[in-house]
Coordinates of C-alpha atoms in Angstrom, one line a residue:
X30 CA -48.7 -19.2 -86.3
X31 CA -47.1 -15.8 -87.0
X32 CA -48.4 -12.8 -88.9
X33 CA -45.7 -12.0 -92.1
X34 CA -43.7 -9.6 -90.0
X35 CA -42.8 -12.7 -87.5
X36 CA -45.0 -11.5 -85.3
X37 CA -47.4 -14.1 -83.2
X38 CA -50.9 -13.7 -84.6
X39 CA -52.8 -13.6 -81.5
X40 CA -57.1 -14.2 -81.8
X41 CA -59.6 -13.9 -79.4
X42 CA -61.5 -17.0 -79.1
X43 CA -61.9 -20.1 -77.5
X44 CA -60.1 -22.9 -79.4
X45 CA -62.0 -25.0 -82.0
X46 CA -63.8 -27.9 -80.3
X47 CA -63.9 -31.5 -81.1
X48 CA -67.8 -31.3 -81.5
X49 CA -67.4 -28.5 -84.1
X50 CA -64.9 -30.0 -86.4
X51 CA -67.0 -33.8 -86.7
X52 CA -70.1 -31.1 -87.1
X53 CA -68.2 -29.4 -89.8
X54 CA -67.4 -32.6 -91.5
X55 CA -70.3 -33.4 -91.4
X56 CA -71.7 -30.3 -93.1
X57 CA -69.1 -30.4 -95.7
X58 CA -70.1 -33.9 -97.1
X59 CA -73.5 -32.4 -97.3
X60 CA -74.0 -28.9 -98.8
X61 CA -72.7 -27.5 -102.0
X62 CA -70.0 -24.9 -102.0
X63 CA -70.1 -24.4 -105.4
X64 CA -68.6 -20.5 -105.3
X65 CA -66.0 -21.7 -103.8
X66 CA -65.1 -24.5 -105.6
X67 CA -64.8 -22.1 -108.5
X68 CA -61.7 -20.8 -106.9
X69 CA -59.0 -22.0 -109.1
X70 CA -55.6 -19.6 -109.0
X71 CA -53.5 -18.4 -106.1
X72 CA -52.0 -14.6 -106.4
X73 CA -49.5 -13.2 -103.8
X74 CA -49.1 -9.5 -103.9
X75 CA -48.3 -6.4 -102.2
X76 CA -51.0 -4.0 -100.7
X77 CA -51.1 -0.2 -99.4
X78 CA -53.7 1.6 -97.5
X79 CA -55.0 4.0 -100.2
X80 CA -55.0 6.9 -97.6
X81 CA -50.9 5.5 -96.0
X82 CA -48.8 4.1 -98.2
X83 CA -46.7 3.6 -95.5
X84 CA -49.0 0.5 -94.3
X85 CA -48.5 -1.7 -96.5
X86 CA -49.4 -5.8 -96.6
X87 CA -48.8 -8.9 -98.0
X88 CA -51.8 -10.3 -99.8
X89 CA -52.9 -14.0 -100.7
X90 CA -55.6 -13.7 -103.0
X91 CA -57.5 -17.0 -104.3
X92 CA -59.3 -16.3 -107.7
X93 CA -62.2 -17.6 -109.5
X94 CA -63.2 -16.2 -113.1
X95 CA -66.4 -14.3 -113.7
X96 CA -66.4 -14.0 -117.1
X97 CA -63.1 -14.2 -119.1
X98 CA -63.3 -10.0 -118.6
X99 CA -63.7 -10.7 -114.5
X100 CA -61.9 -12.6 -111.9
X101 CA -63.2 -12.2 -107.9
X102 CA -60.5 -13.3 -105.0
X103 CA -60.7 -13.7 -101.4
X104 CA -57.8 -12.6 -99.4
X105 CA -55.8 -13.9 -96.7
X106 CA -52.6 -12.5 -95.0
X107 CA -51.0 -16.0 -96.1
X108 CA -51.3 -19.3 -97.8
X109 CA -51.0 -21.3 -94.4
X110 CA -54.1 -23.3 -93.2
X111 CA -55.0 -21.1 -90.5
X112 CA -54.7 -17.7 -92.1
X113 CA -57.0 -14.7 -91.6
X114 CA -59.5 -14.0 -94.1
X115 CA -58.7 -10.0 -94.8
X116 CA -60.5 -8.8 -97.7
X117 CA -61.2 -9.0 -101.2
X118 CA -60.9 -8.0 -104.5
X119 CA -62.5 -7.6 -108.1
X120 CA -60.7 -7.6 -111.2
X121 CA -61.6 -6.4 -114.6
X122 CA -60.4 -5.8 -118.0
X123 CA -59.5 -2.9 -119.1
X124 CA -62.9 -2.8 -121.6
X125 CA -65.2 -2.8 -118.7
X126 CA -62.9 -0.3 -116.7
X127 CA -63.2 2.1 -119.6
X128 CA -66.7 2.0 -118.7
X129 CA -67.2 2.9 -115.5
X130 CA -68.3 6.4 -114.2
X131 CA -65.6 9.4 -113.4
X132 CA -66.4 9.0 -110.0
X133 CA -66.3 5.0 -109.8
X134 CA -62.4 4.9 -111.5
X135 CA -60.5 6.1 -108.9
X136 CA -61.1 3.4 -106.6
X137 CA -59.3 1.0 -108.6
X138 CA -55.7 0.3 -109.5
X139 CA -53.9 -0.6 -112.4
X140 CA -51.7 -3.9 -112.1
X141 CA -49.4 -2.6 -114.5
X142 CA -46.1 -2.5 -112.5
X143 CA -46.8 -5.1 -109.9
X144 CA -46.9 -7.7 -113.1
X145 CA -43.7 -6.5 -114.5
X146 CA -41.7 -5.9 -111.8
X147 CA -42.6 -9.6 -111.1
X148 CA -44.4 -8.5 -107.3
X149 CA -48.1 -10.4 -108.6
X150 CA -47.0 -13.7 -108.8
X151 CA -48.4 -17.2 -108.6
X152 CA -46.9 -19.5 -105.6
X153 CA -45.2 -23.1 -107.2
X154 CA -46.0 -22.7 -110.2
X155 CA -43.3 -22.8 -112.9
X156 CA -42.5 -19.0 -115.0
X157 CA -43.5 -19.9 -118.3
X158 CA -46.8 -20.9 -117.3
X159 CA -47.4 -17.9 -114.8
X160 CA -46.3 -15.5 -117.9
X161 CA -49.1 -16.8 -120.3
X162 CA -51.8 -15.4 -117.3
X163 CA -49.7 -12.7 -116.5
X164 CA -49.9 -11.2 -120.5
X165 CA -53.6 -10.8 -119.5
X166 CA -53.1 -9.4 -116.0
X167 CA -51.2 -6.5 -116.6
X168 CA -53.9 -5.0 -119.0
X169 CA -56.6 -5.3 -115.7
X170 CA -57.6 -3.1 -113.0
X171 CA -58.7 -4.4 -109.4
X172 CA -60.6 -2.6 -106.5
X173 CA -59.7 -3.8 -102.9
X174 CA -61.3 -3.6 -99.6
X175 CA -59.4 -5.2 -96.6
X176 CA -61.7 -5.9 -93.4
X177 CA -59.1 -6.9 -91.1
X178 CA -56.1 -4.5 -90.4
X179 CA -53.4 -7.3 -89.5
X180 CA -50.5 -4.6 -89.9
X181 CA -52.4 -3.0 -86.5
X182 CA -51.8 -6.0 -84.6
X183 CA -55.6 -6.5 -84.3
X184 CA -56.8 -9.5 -83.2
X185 CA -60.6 -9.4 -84.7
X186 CA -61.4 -7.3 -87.8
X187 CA -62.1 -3.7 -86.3
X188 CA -63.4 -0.9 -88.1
X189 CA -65.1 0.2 -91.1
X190 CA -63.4 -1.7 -94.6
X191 CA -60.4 0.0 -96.0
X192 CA -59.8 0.9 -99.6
X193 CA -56.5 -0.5 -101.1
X194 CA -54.4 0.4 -103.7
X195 CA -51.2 -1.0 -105.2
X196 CA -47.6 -0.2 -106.1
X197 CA -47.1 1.8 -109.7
X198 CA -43.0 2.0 -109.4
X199 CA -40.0 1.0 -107.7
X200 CA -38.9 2.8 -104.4
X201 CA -42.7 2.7 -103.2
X202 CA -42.6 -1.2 -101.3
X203 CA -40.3 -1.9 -98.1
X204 CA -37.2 -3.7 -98.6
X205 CA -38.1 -6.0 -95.4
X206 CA -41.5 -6.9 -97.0
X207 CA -40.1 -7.7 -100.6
X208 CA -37.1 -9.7 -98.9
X209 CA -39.1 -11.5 -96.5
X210 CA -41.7 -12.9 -99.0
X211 CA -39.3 -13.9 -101.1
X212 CA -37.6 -16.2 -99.0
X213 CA -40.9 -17.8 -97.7
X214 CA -42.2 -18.4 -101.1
X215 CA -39.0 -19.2 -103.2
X216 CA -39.3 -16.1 -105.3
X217 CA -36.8 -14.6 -107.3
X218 CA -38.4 -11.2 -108.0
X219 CA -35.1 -10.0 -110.3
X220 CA -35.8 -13.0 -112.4
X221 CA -39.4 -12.4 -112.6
X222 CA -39.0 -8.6 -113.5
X223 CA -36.2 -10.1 -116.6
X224 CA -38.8 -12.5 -117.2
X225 CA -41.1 -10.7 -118.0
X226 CA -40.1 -7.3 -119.8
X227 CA -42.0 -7.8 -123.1
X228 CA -45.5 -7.8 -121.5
X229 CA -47.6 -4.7 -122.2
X230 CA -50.2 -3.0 -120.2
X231 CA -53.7 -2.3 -121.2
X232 CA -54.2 -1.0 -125.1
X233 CA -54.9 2.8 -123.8
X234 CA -52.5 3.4 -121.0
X235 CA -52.8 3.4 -117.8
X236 CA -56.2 5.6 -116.8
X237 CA -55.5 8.8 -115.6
X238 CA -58.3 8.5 -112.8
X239 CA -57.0 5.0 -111.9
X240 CA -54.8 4.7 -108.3
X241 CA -56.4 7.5 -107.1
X242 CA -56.4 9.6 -109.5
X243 CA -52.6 10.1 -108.4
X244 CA -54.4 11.2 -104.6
X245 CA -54.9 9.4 -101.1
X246 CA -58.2 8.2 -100.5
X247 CA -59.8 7.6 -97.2
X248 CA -62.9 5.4 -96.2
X249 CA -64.7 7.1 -93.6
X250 CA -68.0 6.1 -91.7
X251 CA -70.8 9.3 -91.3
X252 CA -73.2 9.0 -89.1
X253 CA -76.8 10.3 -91.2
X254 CA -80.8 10.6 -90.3
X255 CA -81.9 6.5 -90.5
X256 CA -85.3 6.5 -92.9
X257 CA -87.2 4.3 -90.6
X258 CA -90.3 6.0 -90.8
X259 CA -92.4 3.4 -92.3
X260 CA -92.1 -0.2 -92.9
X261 CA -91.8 -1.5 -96.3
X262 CA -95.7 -2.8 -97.3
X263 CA -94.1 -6.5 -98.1
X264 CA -91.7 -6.8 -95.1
X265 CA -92.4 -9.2 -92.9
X266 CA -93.6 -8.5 -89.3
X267 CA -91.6 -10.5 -86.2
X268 CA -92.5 -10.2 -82.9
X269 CA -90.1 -11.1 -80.6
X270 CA -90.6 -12.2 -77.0

């Protein structure tokens, strides 16, 4: 399997063992994955690192709705059965955006241009249909955290989770990116962007604070005094031999 540069996606690890796939069939038959079975849409998109917009990644994300105000997606680096899960991502109207806290709004982004420039779009399925969800789409915000940082090569997720933040107008995404999806996924972006030129963004405008507030953010890790000085009076107490 290769990463969406072409490159070979290397992982540390021993291979999957016969054992552990009948034992994971097993499993399967048995419990519930309910959450997961909620999962019902697939989104490919286009990611920055909210602090380098020069890093920038493909993203597969597979959706399950909330609320009809809230939608929560895993994220791969691809569709294919062995991809990478990188991160994930909330998405919310733009009712419940307007009520978030100063502080909080930054850290999402509007999807605003991604939706009509035709770069959020959902893989096989036919334009008319993808337009109807789309109308709703563009009027949301999302906040992104990737855990893996596959544009670094790595092969296990180092480091602490990344903010995101996506593309608000043309110029910002590499060409090779843009290309290179397209031909894997049989997208016609210039079709897409026609497509879709009557859909409006959210009733008030694109939020001033949203994307950064127009700034680079950077998640950092501090190191800080642990409160350990006491043990919480219901926590329960293991010793360990």
């Amino acid at each position: 399997m290769s990463t969406n540069d072409g490159h070979p996606q290397v992982l540390d690890g021993e291979p999957t063992q016969t054992g552990t796939y009948l034992r994971d069939t097993a499993t399967s038959v048995i419990q519930n994955f309910d959450p997961i079975n909620k999962i019902h849409q697939h989104l490919c998109a286009f990611h920055f690192y909210s602090h380098d917009m020069t890093r920038q990644v493909e993203a597969h994300h597979y959706c399950a709705h909330k609320n009809e105000e809230m939608r929560q997606c895993l994220i791969y680096d691809s569709p294919e059965k062995k991809a990478r899960l990188i991160g994930l991502e909330y998405i919310i109207s733009e009712n419940l955006y307007l009520t978030l806290p100063d502080e909080e709004k930054p850290l999402w982004h509007s999807h605003l241009y991604e939706v009509k420039s035709g770069l959020l779009f959902m893989p096989k399925i036919p334009a008319p249909i993808q337009r109807r969800d789309m109308e709703t789409v563009c009027k949301t915000y999302g906040k992104v955290f990737h855990f893996w940082q596959v544009d670094k090569g790595h092969s296990l997720p180092f480091g602490i989770p990344q903010l995101m933040m996506a593309f608000t107008r043309d110029g910002q995404i590499y060409d090779h990116l843009v290309k290179s999806c397209a031909e894997r996924m049989g997208i016609d972006y210039d079709e897409e962007r026609k497509g879709r030129e009557y859909i409006t963004g959210p009733e008030h405008g694109i939020h001033p604070l949203a994307n950064g507030g127009g700034k680079g953010l950077e998640t950092r890790l501090r190191e800080v005094d642990l409160n350990a000085d006491s043990t919480p009076p219901s926590a329960t107490r293991v010793s360990v031999v």
